[in-house]
Coordinates of C-alpha atoms in Angstrom, one line a residue:
M1 CA 60.3 -22.4 84.3
L2 CA 58.4 -19.2 84.9
S3 CA 55.0 -20.7 85.7
P4 CA 53.3 -18.6 88.3
L5 CA 52.0 -21.6 90.1
A6 CA 55.5 -23.2 90.1
T7 CA 57.8 -20.4 91.1
W8 CA 55.9 -17.4 92.6
A9 CA 55.0 -17.3 96.3
I10 CA 51.3 -17.0 96.3
D11 CA 50.7 -16.6 100.0
N12 CA 47.2 -15.4 100.7
I13 CA 46.2 -15.8 97.1
D14 CA 42.9 -17.6 96.5
P15 CA 43.7 -20.9 94.7
R16 CA 40.9 -20.0 92.3
V17 CA 42.8 -16.8 91.4
A18 CA 46.1 -18.6 91.0
K19 CA 44.5 -21.2 88.7
I20 CA 42.9 -18.5 86.5
V21 CA 46.2 -16.7 86.2
A22 CA 48.0 -19.9 85.2
D23 CA 45.4 -21.0 82.7
T24 CA 44.7 -17.8 80.9
I25 CA 47.0 -15.8 78.6
G26 CA 47.2 -12.5 80.6
V27 CA 48.3 -9.6 78.4
D28 CA 49.0 -5.9 79.2
T29 CA 48.3 -4.3 75.9
H30 CA 50.3 -1.1 76.7
N31 CA 53.3 -1.4 78.9
H32 CA 56.3 1.0 78.6
I33 CA 59.8 -0.4 78.8
D34 CA 62.2 2.6 79.0
V35 CA 65.4 2.1 77.0
P36 CA 68.0 4.5 75.7
L37 CA 67.3 6.2 72.4
I38 CA 70.7 7.6 71.8
K39 CA 73.3 5.4 70.2
G40 CA 76.1 6.3 72.6
E41 CA 74.0 5.2 75.6
L42 CA 73.3 1.7 74.3
P43 CA 72.5 -0.9 75.6
G44 CA 71.5 0.8 78.8
P45 CA 71.3 -0.7 82.3
D46 CA 70.1 -4.3 82.5
I47 CA 66.5 -4.7 83.6
D48 CA 64.8 -7.7 85.2
L49 CA 62.0 -7.9 82.7
A50 CA 61.4 -11.7 83.1
G51 CA 61.4 -11.4 86.9
E52 CA 58.9 -8.6 86.9
M53 CA 56.7 -10.5 84.5
K54 CA 56.9 -13.6 86.6
R55 CA 55.9 -11.5 89.6
S56 CA 53.0 -9.9 87.7
G57 CA 51.4 -13.2 86.5
L58 CA 51.1 -11.7 83.0
S59 CA 52.0 -14.0 80.1
A60 CA 52.8 -11.2 77.7
V61 CA 53.1 -7.4 77.4
C62 CA 52.9 -5.1 74.4
M63 CA 56.4 -3.6 75.0
T64 CA 56.2 -0.1 73.8
F65 CA 58.3 3.1 73.7
A66 CA 57.7 6.6 72.3
L67 CA 60.1 8.9 70.4
D68 CA 58.7 12.3 71.0
Y69 CA 59.1 12.9 74.7
Q70 CA 61.9 15.2 73.7
P71 CA 61.5 17.5 70.7
L72 CA 62.4 16.0 67.3
Q73 CA 64.4 18.8 65.6
T74 CA 66.0 17.3 62.5
M75 CA 64.8 14.9 59.8
G76 CA 66.2 11.5 60.5
E77 CA 66.4 12.0 64.2
A78 CA 63.2 10.0 64.9
W79 CA 64.4 7.1 62.7
D80 CA 67.6 7.0 64.6
R81 CA 65.8 7.0 67.9
F82 CA 63.5 4.2 66.7
Q83 CA 66.4 1.9 65.6
N84 CA 68.3 2.6 68.8
G85 CA 65.3 1.8 70.9
L86 CA 64.8 -1.5 69.1
N87 CA 68.5 -2.4 69.5
A88 CA 68.3 -1.7 73.2
M89 CA 65.3 -3.9 73.5
D90 CA 67.1 -6.6 71.5
H91 CA 69.8 -6.6 74.2
Q92 CA 67.3 -6.6 77.1
L93 CA 65.4 -9.5 75.6
K94 CA 68.6 -11.5 75.1
N95 CA 69.7 -10.9 78.7
N96 CA 66.2 -12.0 79.9
R97 CA 66.1 -15.0 77.6
M98 CA 62.9 -13.7 76.1
K99 CA 61.6 -13.3 72.6
R100 CA 59.1 -11.2 70.7
A101 CA 55.8 -12.8 69.6
M102 CA 55.3 -12.5 65.8
N103 CA 51.8 -13.9 65.9
F104 CA 49.3 -15.6 68.1
A105 CA 51.0 -19.0 67.7
D106 CA 54.1 -17.6 69.3
L107 CA 52.0 -16.2 72.2
K108 CA 50.3 -19.6 72.8
A109 CA 53.5 -21.6 72.5
A110 CA 55.2 -19.3 75.1
H111 CA 52.3 -19.6 77.5
D112 CA 52.2 -23.4 77.1
K113 CA 55.9 -23.4 78.1
H114 CA 55.4 -21.0 80.9
Q115 CA 57.8 -18.5 79.3
P116 CA 57.1 -14.8 79.3
I117 CA 57.0 -13.1 75.9
V118 CA 56.6 -9.6 74.5
I119 CA 54.8 -8.0 71.5
Q120 CA 56.9 -5.2 70.1
S121 CA 55.0 -1.9 69.9
V122 CA 55.8 1.7 69.2
E123 CA 53.8 4.7 70.2
G124 CA 53.5 7.3 67.4
G125 CA 54.4 7.2 63.7
H126 CA 57.3 9.7 64.1
F127 CA 59.9 7.2 62.9
L128 CA 58.3 7.0 59.5
E129 CA 59.1 10.6 58.6
G130 CA 56.8 10.3 55.6
K131 CA 58.5 7.1 54.3
L132 CA 56.0 4.3 54.0
D133 CA 58.6 1.7 53.2
R134 CA 59.9 2.0 56.8
L135 CA 56.9 0.0 58.0
S136 CA 58.3 -3.0 56.1
I137 CA 61.6 -2.6 57.8
A138 CA 60.0 -2.2 61.2
Y139 CA 58.0 -5.4 60.5
E140 CA 61.1 -7.3 59.8
R141 CA 62.5 -6.0 63.1
G142 CA 59.5 -7.5 64.9
L143 CA 57.0 -4.6 65.1
R144 CA 53.5 -6.1 65.4
H145 CA 51.6 -3.4 67.3
F146 CA 51.6 0.2 66.2
T147 CA 50.0 3.2 67.9
L148 CA 49.5 5.6 65.0
L149 CA 49.6 8.8 67.1
H150 CA 51.2 10.1 70.3
D151 CA 51.4 13.4 72.1
S152 CA 53.0 15.5 69.3
D153 CA 52.6 15.5 65.5
A154 CA 55.1 13.6 63.5
S155 CA 57.2 15.6 61.0
V156 CA 54.8 14.2 58.4
P157 CA 51.6 14.0 60.4
L158 CA 49.3 11.0 60.4
G159 CA 46.2 12.5 62.0
D160 CA 44.5 14.4 64.8
V161 CA 45.7 13.7 68.3
Y162 CA 42.9 13.8 70.9
T163 CA 44.7 16.2 73.3
N164 CA 45.7 18.7 70.5
P165 CA 43.6 21.1 68.4
A166 CA 42.1 19.3 65.4
R167 CA 43.9 20.2 62.2
F168 CA 43.4 17.4 59.7
G169 CA 39.8 16.3 59.8
G170 CA 40.8 12.9 61.1
L171 CA 43.6 11.2 59.2
T172 CA 46.0 12.8 56.8
T173 CA 46.6 11.3 53.3
F174 CA 49.8 9.8 54.7
G175 CA 47.9 8.5 57.8
I176 CA 45.5 6.8 55.4
D177 CA 48.4 5.2 53.5
V178 CA 49.9 4.0 56.8
V179 CA 46.6 2.3 57.9
K180 CA 46.4 0.5 54.6
E181 CA 50.1 -0.6 54.8
C182 CA 49.7 -1.9 58.3
N183 CA 46.8 -4.0 57.1
K184 CA 49.0 -5.3 54.3
Q185 CA 52.0 -6.0 56.4
G186 CA 50.2 -7.7 59.3
I187 CA 50.6 -5.1 62.0
L188 CA 47.9 -4.5 64.6
I189 CA 46.7 -0.9 64.5
D190 CA 46.2 0.9 67.8
L191 CA 44.0 4.0 67.8
A192 CA 44.9 5.3 71.3
H193 CA 45.6 9.1 71.1
C194 CA 43.3 9.4 68.1
N195 CA 40.5 11.9 68.2
A196 CA 36.9 10.8 67.2
D197 CA 37.4 11.8 63.6
A198 CA 40.7 9.9 63.3
I199 CA 39.1 6.8 64.9
A200 CA 36.2 7.0 62.5
A201 CA 38.5 7.4 59.4
A202 CA 40.7 4.5 60.5
L203 CA 37.7 2.2 61.1
K204 CA 36.5 2.8 57.5
L205 CA 39.8 1.7 56.2
A206 CA 40.8 -1.1 58.5
T207 CA 40.5 -4.6 57.0
H208 CA 41.2 -6.2 60.5
P209 CA 39.8 -5.3 63.9
V210 CA 41.8 -2.6 65.8
I211 CA 42.6 -1.8 69.4
I212 CA 42.5 1.3 71.5
S213 CA 45.0 0.0 74.0
H214 CA 44.8 2.5 76.9
T215 CA 41.8 4.6 77.8
G216 CA 38.5 4.3 79.7
L217 CA 35.0 5.5 79.7
D218 CA 34.6 9.2 80.2
T219 CA 32.0 8.5 82.9
Q220 CA 34.6 6.8 85.1
L221 CA 36.7 9.6 86.4
G222 CA 37.8 8.2 89.8
Q223 CA 38.3 10.1 93.1
N224 CA 41.4 12.2 92.2
A225 CA 40.1 15.5 90.8
N226 CA 43.5 16.6 89.4
M227 CA 44.1 13.2 87.7
A228 CA 40.5 13.2 86.3
R229 CA 41.0 16.7 84.9
M230 CA 44.2 15.7 83.1
M231 CA 42.9 12.4 81.9
R232 CA 39.4 13.5 80.8
P233 CA 40.5 14.3 77.1
R234 CA 42.1 10.9 76.9
L235 CA 38.9 8.9 77.6
I236 CA 36.3 7.5 75.3
S237 CA 32.6 8.1 75.2
K238 CA 30.1 5.3 75.3
E239 CA 29.1 6.1 71.7
Q240 CA 32.7 5.9 70.5
A241 CA 33.3 2.7 72.4
K242 CA 30.3 1.1 70.7
I243 CA 31.5 2.1 67.3
V244 CA 34.9 0.4 67.9
A245 CA 33.3 -2.7 69.3
D246 CA 30.8 -2.9 66.5
A247 CA 33.8 -3.0 64.1
G248 CA 35.2 -6.0 66.1
G249 CA 37.8 -4.0 68.0
V250 CA 38.8 -4.1 71.6
I251 CA 39.4 -1.4 74.2
G252 CA 42.0 -1.4 77.0
V253 CA 41.2 0.0 80.4
W254 CA 44.1 1.7 82.1
T255 CA 44.7 1.8 85.8
H256 CA 45.3 5.6 86.4
L257 CA 41.7 6.5 87.4
A258 CA 41.4 3.6 89.9
D259 CA 42.7 3.9 93.4
T260 CA 42.3 0.1 94.1
P261 CA 42.1 -3.1 92.2
L262 CA 38.4 -3.3 92.9
A263 CA 37.9 0.2 91.5
Y264 CA 39.8 -0.9 88.4
A265 CA 37.6 -3.9 88.0
Q266 CA 34.5 -1.7 88.4
N267 CA 35.9 0.5 85.6
I268 CA 36.2 -2.6 83.4
R269 CA 32.6 -3.6 84.4
A270 CA 31.4 -0.2 83.3
L271 CA 33.0 -0.6 79.9
V272 CA 31.7 -4.2 79.5
D273 CA 28.2 -3.1 80.3
V274 CA 28.4 -0.8 77.3
I275 CA 30.2 -2.9 74.7
G276 CA 30.1 -6.4 75.9
V277 CA 32.7 -8.8 77.4
D278 CA 34.2 -9.7 74.0
H279 CA 35.6 -6.2 73.5
A280 CA 37.3 -5.2 76.7
C281 CA 41.0 -5.8 77.6
I282 CA 43.8 -4.6 80.0
G283 CA 46.1 -1.7 78.9
T284 CA 47.8 -0.2 81.9
D285 CA 50.1 2.4 80.5
T286 CA 52.5 1.6 83.3
K287 CA 56.1 0.3 83.5
L288 CA 57.2 -3.2 84.6
T289 CA 60.8 -2.1 85.2
P290 CA 62.4 1.1 86.6
A291 CA 62.5 4.2 84.4
Y292 CA 65.6 4.7 82.3
R293 CA 67.2 8.1 82.9
S294 CA 69.5 9.3 80.2
P295 CA 72.2 12.0 80.5
G296 CA 70.4 13.5 77.5
N297 CA 67.1 13.2 79.3
F298 CA 65.6 11.0 76.7
G299 CA 63.0 8.3 77.4
E300 CA 59.7 8.5 79.2
S301 CA 61.2 8.5 82.7
G302 CA 60.2 12.1 83.7
K303 CA 56.7 12.0 82.2
K304 CA 53.7 10.0 83.4
P305 CA 51.2 9.2 82.2
D306 CA 51.8 9.7 78.5
G307 CA 53.6 13.0 78.9
A308 CA 52.2 14.4 82.0
P309 CA 54.9 16.5 83.6
G310 CA 56.7 15.5 86.8
D311 CA 60.5 15.1 86.8
R312 CA 61.5 12.4 89.2
P313 CA 64.7 10.5 90.2
Q314 CA 64.9 7.0 88.9
N315 CA 64.3 5.3 92.3
N316 CA 61.6 7.7 93.4
H317 CA 58.6 6.5 91.4
R318 CA 55.1 7.2 92.5
V319 CA 52.4 4.6 93.3
G320 CA 50.7 3.8 90.1
E321 CA 53.7 4.1 87.8
R322 CA 55.0 0.6 88.1
T323 CA 52.8 -2.3 87.0
N324 CA 53.4 -4.4 90.1
E325 CA 52.8 -1.3 92.3
A326 CA 49.7 0.0 90.5
W327 CA 47.9 0.6 93.7
E328 CA 49.0 1.5 97.2
N329 CA 49.7 -1.4 99.5
Q330 CA 49.4 -3.8 96.6
N331 CA 50.8 -7.2 97.8
A332 CA 50.1 -9.5 94.9
G333 CA 51.5 -9.2 91.4
F334 CA 49.4 -7.1 89.0
Y335 CA 47.4 -9.8 87.2
Y336 CA 46.8 -11.7 90.4
A337 CA 45.3 -8.5 91.9
V338 CA 43.2 -7.9 88.8
V339 CA 41.8 -11.4 88.6
D340 CA 40.9 -11.3 92.3
A341 CA 39.1 -8.0 91.8
L342 CA 37.3 -9.2 88.7
L343 CA 36.0 -12.2 90.6
K344 CA 34.8 -10.0 93.4
T345 CA 33.1 -7.8 90.9
G346 CA 31.1 -10.7 89.6
F347 CA 32.9 -11.8 86.5
Q348 CA 33.1 -15.5 85.7
E349 CA 36.3 -17.4 84.8
D350 CA 35.5 -17.5 81.1
E351 CA 34.8 -13.7 81.1
I352 CA 38.1 -13.0 82.9
S353 CA 39.9 -15.2 80.3
K354 CA 38.5 -12.9 77.6
I355 CA 39.3 -9.6 79.4
G356 CA 42.6 -10.7 80.7
G357 CA 44.0 -11.5 77.2
G358 CA 41.7 -13.6 75.1
N359 CA 40.1 -10.6 73.3
F360 CA 43.5 -9.1 72.6
C361 CA 44.7 -12.4 71.2
R362 CA 41.7 -12.6 68.9
V363 CA 42.4 -9.2 67.2
F364 CA 46.2 -9.8 67.3
N365 CA 45.7 -13.1 65.5
A366 CA 43.4 -11.4 62.9
A367 CA 45.9 -8.7 62.2
T368 CA 49.0 -10.8 62.0
S369 CA 48.0 -14.2 60.7
G370 CA 47.8 -13.1 57.0
N371 CA 51.5 -12.2 56.7
H372 CA 54.3 -14.7 57.2
K373 CA 57.3 -12.5 56.3
G374 CA 58.4 -12.2 59.9
R375 CA 61.4 -13.7 61.6

């Protein structure tokens, strides 16, 4: 019912682009869906998630939210926010007649039926509050993609965040335990926001390939000097990228340092030239739907990207914040625009299939296929 070829107006879209979009499993490995985190505000305004996904051409998104945009002041607060966020997402998925993918088989089945689907993710281990057994509970709720760190340290820290002064020499003892438990549960580990030592420590422990869902090479800074200055600590060196790829992992390229789809494709090309086409993917760090603004000012809505300041009204989003408006004067849906740009950059159809989602599917399958406890 939601086949891009069947239902989306593809005026001025190259038929070759439309075919690649329809044939491949396009995945955004880091997409924020803002939902209320306070129980009294549930379930929050309805969002047209299915409609925006149809417009984008993406088959799936890693649907993430973070808990630390507002300070966590009391023990138990992060756990409450986490459960409230999942409950709000349950409501939105039900309204959109969508499901969470528990494994690669779910992703493939949804794509074959032309139905959009999400992979549940959370950004930061704040909800654990030092309690390892909560990973099992989160798994039962559908969590399959876990970014260990975010902007601020959890009450019981997991490791060193790349934008903060190093304190732990990589991962903490609890962070080590969390990596091992994720391997055991069948949850894909995301090392975005980890510094070099934390990445190295996690790779030594991981029994399955990992992902760094949203970053880019530190040689690709774009044309906006202010954005480049802010984003520079969040980028990965060629040497680090090779280490991740050599361990079988994949690295997502975000859109924030590219002013056009073609510039974005060139950033992907730069990464592929370093680590090979089998280890690159898409991770935008954008939002498919409008930002949720809470009376309590919770959620990500006033901060972009990943905590950069800039309070804005809900309907006054900037270019680059929304997935389907990642670039100025963007007429096509996100994945259509990206596929078109990748073709123009010289990538072949089989390579685009890998970058667009195939590489992510490989590591997602490796991480989740060994555990069948999910719903």
